[in-house]
C-alpha positions as protocol buffer text, in pm:
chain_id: "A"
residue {
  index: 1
  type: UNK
  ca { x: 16905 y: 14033 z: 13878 }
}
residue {
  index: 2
  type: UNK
  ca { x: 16928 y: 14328 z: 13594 }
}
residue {
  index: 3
  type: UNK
  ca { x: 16778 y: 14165 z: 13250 }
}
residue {
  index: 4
  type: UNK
  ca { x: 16981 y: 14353 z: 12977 }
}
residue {
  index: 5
  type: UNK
  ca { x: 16826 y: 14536 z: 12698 }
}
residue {
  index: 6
  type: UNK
  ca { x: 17039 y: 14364 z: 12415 }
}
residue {
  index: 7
  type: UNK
  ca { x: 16904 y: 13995 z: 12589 }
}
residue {
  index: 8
  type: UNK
  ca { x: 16573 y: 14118 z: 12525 }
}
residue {
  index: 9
  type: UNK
  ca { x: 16535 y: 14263 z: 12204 }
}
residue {
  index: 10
  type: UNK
  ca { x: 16723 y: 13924 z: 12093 }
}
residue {
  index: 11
  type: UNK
  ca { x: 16495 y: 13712 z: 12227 }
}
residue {
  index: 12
  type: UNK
  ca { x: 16255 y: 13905 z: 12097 }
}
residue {
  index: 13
  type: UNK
  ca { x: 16390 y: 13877 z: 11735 }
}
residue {
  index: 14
  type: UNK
  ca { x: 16432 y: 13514 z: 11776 }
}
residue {
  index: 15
  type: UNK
  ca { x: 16057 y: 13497 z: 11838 }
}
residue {
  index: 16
  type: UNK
  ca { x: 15958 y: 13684 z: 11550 }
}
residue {
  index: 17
  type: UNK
  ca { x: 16175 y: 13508 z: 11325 }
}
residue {
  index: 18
  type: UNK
  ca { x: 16066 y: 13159 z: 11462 }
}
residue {
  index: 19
  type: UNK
  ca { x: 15693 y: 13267 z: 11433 }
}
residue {
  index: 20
  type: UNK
  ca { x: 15831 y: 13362 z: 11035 }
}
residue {
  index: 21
  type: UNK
  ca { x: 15955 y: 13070 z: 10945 }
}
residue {
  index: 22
  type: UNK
  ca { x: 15680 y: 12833 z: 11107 }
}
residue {
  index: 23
  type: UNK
  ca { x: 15408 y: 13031 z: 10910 }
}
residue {
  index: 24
  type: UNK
  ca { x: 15564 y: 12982 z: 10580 }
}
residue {
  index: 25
  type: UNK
  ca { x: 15588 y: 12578 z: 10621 }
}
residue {
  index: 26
  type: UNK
  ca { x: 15215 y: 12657 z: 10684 }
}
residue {
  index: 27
  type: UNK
  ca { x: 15201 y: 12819 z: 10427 }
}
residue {
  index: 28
  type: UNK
  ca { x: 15369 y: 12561 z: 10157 }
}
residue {
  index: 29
  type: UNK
  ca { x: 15220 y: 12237 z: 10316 }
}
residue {
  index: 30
  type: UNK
  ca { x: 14892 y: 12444 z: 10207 }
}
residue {
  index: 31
  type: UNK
  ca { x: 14999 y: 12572 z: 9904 }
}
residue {
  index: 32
  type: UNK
  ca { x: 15142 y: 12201 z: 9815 }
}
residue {
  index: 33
  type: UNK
  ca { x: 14777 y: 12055 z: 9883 }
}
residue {
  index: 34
  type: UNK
  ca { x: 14603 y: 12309 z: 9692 }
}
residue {
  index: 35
  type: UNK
  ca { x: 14853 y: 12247 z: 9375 }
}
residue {
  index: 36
  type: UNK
  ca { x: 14727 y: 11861 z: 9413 }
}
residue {
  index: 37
  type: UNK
  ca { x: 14381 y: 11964 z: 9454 }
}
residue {
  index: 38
  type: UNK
  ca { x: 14387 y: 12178 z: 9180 }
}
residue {
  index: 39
  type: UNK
  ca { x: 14584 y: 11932 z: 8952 }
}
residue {
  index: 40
  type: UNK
  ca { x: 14294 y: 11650 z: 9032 }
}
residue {
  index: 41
  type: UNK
  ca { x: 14047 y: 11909 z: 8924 }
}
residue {
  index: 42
  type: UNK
  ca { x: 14199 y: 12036 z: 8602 }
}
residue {
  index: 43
  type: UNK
  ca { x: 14321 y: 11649 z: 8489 }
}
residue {
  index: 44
  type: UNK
  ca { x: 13928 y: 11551 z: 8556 }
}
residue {
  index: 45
  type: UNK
  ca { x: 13808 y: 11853 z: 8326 }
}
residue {
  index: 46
  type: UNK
  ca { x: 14054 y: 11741 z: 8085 }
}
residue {
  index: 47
  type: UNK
  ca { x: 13925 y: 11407 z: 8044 }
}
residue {
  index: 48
  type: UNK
  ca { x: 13580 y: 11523 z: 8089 }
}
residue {
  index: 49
  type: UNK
  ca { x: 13499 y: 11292 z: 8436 }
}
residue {
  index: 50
  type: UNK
  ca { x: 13256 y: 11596 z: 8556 }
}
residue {
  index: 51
  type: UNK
  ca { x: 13168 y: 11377 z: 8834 }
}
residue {
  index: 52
  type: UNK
  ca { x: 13502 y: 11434 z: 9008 }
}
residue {
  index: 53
  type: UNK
  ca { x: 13510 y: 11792 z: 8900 }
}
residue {
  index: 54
  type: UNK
  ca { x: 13139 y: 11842 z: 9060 }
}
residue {
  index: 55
  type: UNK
  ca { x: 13286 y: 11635 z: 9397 }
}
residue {
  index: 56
  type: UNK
  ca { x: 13590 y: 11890 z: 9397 }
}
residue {
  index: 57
  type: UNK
  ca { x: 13267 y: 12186 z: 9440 }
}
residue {
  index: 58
  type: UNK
  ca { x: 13122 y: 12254 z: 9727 }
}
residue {
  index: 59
  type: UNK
  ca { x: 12726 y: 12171 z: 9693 }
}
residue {
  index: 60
  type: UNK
  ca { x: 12625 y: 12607 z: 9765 }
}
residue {
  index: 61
  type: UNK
  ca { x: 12945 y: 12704 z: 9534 }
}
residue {
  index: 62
  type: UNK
  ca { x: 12903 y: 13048 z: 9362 }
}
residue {
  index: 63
  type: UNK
  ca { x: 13001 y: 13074 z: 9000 }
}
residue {
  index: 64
  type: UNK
  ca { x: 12963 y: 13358 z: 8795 }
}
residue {
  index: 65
  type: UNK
  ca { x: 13096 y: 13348 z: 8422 }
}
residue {
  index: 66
  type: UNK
  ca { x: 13189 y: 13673 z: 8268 }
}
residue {
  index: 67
  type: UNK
  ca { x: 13028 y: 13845 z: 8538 }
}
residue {
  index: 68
  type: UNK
  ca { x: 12705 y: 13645 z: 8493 }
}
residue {
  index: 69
  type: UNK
  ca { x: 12581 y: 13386 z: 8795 }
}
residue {
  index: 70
  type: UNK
  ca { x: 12560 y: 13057 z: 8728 }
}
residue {
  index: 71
  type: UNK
  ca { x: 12193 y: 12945 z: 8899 }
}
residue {
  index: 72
  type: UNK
  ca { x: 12355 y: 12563 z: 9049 }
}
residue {
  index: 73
  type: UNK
  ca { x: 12603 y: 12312 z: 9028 }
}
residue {
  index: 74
  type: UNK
  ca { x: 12353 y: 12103 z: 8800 }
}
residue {
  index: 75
  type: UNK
  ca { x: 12430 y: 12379 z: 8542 }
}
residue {
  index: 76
  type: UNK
  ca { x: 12842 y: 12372 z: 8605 }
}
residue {
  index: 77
  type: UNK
  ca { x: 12809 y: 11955 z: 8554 }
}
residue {
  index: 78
  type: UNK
  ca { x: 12633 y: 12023 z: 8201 }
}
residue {
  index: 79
  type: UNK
  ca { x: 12870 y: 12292 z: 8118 }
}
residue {
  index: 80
  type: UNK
  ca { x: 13143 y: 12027 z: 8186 }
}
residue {
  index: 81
  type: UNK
  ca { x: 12941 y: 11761 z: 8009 }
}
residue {
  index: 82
  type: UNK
  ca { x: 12890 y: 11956 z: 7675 }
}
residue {
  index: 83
  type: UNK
  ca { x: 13279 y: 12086 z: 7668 }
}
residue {
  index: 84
  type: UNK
  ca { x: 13434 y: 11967 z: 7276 }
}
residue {
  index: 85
  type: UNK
  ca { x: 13699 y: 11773 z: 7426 }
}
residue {
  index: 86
  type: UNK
  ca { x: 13999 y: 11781 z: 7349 }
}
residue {
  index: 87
  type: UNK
  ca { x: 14055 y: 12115 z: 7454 }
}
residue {
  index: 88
  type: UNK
  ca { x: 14327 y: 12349 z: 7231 }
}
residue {
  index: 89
  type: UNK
  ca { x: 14643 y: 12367 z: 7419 }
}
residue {
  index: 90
  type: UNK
  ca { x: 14727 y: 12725 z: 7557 }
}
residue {
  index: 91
  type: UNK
  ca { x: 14950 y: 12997 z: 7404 }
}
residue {
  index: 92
  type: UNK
  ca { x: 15078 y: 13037 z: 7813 }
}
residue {
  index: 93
  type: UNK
  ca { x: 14904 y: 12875 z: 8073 }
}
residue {
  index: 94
  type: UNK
  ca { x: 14982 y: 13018 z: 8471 }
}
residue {
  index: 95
  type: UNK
  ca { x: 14839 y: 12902 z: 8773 }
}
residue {
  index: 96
  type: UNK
  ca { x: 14894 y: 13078 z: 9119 }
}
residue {
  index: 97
  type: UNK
  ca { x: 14788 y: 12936 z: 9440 }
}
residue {
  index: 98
  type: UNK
  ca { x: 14795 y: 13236 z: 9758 }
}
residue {
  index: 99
  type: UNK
  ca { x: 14676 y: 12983 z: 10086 }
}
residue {
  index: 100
  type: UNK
  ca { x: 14530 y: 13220 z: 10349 }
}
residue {
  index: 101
  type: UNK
  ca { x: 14453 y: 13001 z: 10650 }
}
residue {
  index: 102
  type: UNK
  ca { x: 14491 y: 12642 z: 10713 }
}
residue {
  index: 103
  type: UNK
  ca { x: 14158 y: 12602 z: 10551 }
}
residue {
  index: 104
  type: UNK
  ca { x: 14120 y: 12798 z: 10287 }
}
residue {
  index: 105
  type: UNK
  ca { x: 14326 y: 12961 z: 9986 }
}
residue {
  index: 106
  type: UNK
  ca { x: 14257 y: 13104 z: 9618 }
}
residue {
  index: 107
  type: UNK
  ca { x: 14406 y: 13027 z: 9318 }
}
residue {
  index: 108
  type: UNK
  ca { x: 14447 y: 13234 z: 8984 }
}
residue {
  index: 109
  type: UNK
  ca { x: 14490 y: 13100 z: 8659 }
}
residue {
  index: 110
  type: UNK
  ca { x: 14582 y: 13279 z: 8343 }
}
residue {
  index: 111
  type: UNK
  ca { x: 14518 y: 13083 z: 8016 }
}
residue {
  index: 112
  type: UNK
  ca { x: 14576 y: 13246 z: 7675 }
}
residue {
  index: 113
  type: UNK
  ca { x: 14431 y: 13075 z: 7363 }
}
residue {
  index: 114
  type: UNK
  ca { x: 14500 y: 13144 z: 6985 }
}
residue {
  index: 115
  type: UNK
  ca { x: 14132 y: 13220 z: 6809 }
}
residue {
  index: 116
  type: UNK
  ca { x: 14278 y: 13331 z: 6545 }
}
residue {
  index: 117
  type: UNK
  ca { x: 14583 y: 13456 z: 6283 }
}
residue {
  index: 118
  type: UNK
  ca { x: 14462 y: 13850 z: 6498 }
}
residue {
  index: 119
  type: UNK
  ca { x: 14288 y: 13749 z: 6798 }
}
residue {
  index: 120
  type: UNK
  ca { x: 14361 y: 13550 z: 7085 }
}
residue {
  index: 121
  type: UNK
  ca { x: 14138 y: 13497 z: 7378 }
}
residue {
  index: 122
  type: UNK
  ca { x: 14256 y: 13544 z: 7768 }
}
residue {
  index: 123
  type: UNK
  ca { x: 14097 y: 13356 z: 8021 }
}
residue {
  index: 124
  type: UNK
  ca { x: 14116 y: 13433 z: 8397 }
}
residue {
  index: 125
  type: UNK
  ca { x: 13988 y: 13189 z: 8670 }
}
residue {
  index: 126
  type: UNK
  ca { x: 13995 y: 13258 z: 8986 }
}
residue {
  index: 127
  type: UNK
  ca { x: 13887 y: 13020 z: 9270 }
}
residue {
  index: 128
  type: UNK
  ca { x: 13828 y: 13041 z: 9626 }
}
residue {
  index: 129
  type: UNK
  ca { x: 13894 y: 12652 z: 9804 }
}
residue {
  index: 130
  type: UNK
  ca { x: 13810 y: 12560 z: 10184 }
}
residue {
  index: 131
  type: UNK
  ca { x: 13904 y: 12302 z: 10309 }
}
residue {
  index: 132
  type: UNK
  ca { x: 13611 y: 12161 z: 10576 }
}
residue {
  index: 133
  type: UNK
  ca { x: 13633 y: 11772 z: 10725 }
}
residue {
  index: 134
  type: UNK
  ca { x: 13985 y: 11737 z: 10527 }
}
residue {
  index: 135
  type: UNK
  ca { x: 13863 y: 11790 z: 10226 }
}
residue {
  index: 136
  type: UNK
  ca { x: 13946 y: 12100 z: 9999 }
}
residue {
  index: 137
  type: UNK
  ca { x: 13637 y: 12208 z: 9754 }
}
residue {
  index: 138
  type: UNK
  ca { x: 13581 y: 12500 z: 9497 }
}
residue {
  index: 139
  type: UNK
  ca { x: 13331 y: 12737 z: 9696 }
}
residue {
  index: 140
  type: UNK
  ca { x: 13353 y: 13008 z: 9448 }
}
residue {
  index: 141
  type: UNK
  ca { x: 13450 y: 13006 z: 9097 }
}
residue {
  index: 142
  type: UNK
  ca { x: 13474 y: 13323 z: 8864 }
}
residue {
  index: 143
  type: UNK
  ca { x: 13580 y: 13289 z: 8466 }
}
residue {
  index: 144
  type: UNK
  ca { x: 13615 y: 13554 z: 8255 }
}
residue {
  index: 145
  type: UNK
  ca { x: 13756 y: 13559 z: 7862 }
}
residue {
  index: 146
  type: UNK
  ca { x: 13856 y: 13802 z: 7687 }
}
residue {
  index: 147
  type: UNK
  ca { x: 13964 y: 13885 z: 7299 }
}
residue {
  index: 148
  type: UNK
  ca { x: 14324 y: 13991 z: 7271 }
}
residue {
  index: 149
  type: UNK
  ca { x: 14554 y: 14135 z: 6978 }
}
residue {
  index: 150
  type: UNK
  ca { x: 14751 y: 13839 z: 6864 }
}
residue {
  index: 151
  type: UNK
  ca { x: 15108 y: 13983 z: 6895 }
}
């Protein structure tokens, strides 16, 4: 029996296409659990509980502030601890969440403060999260501000 070309090549298509659409339900079950994640985080920041903020970051996390490295975790949790809370609310405020595997992603947020009547200060935090035993932590964590022209 003769398999024809055009059976193939569909079959072939259907594959690919299949393989597609499974890998972006990956792909937004992950990005779905890293927007909870992340909203557990942030709310706990908010309200100043650093404990669950520390819990969220994995004990060896890197974190380097305006391209400085922060020595420990101990250091992050008084960070957290001295904050003036509350905190101004944002000019814009964007968070993007990019999941790579099924265990780990990165997020981006873009925060934009007013300082001033002239200046306004961007901040961009990125963070890389794993997810390890069914839990997703904060294994690296980079923050950097900047002074803008207010516009």
């Amino acid at each position: 029996m003769k398999t024809k070309p055009q059976y193939i090549t569909i079959l072939l298509l259907l594959t690919i296409v299949g393989s597609a659409f499974a890998q972006k339900s990956a792909d937004l079950s992950i990005k779905t659990e890293i927007e909870l994640a992340v909203a557990k985080e942030q709310n706990a920041f908010k309200n100043g509980d650093c404990d669950t903020v520390l819990s969220m970051m994995d004990d060896d996390i890197t974190f380097l502030a305006n391209g400085n490295k922060v020595p420990s975790k101990q250091v992050i949790g008084t960070f957290c601890n001295s904050m003036p809370r509350p905190f101004k609310t944002p000019l814009s405020d964007n968070i993007e969440v990019f999941p790579l595997t099924n265990t780990s992603a990165y997020t981006i947020r873009t925060l934009e403060f007013s300082k001033d009547d002239t200046t306004n200060i961007q901040e961009l935090v990125t963070k890389i999260w794993k997810k390890t035993d069914g839990i997703w932590k904060i294994t690296h964590l980079h923050s950097t501000a900047k002074k803008m022209n207010a516009n």
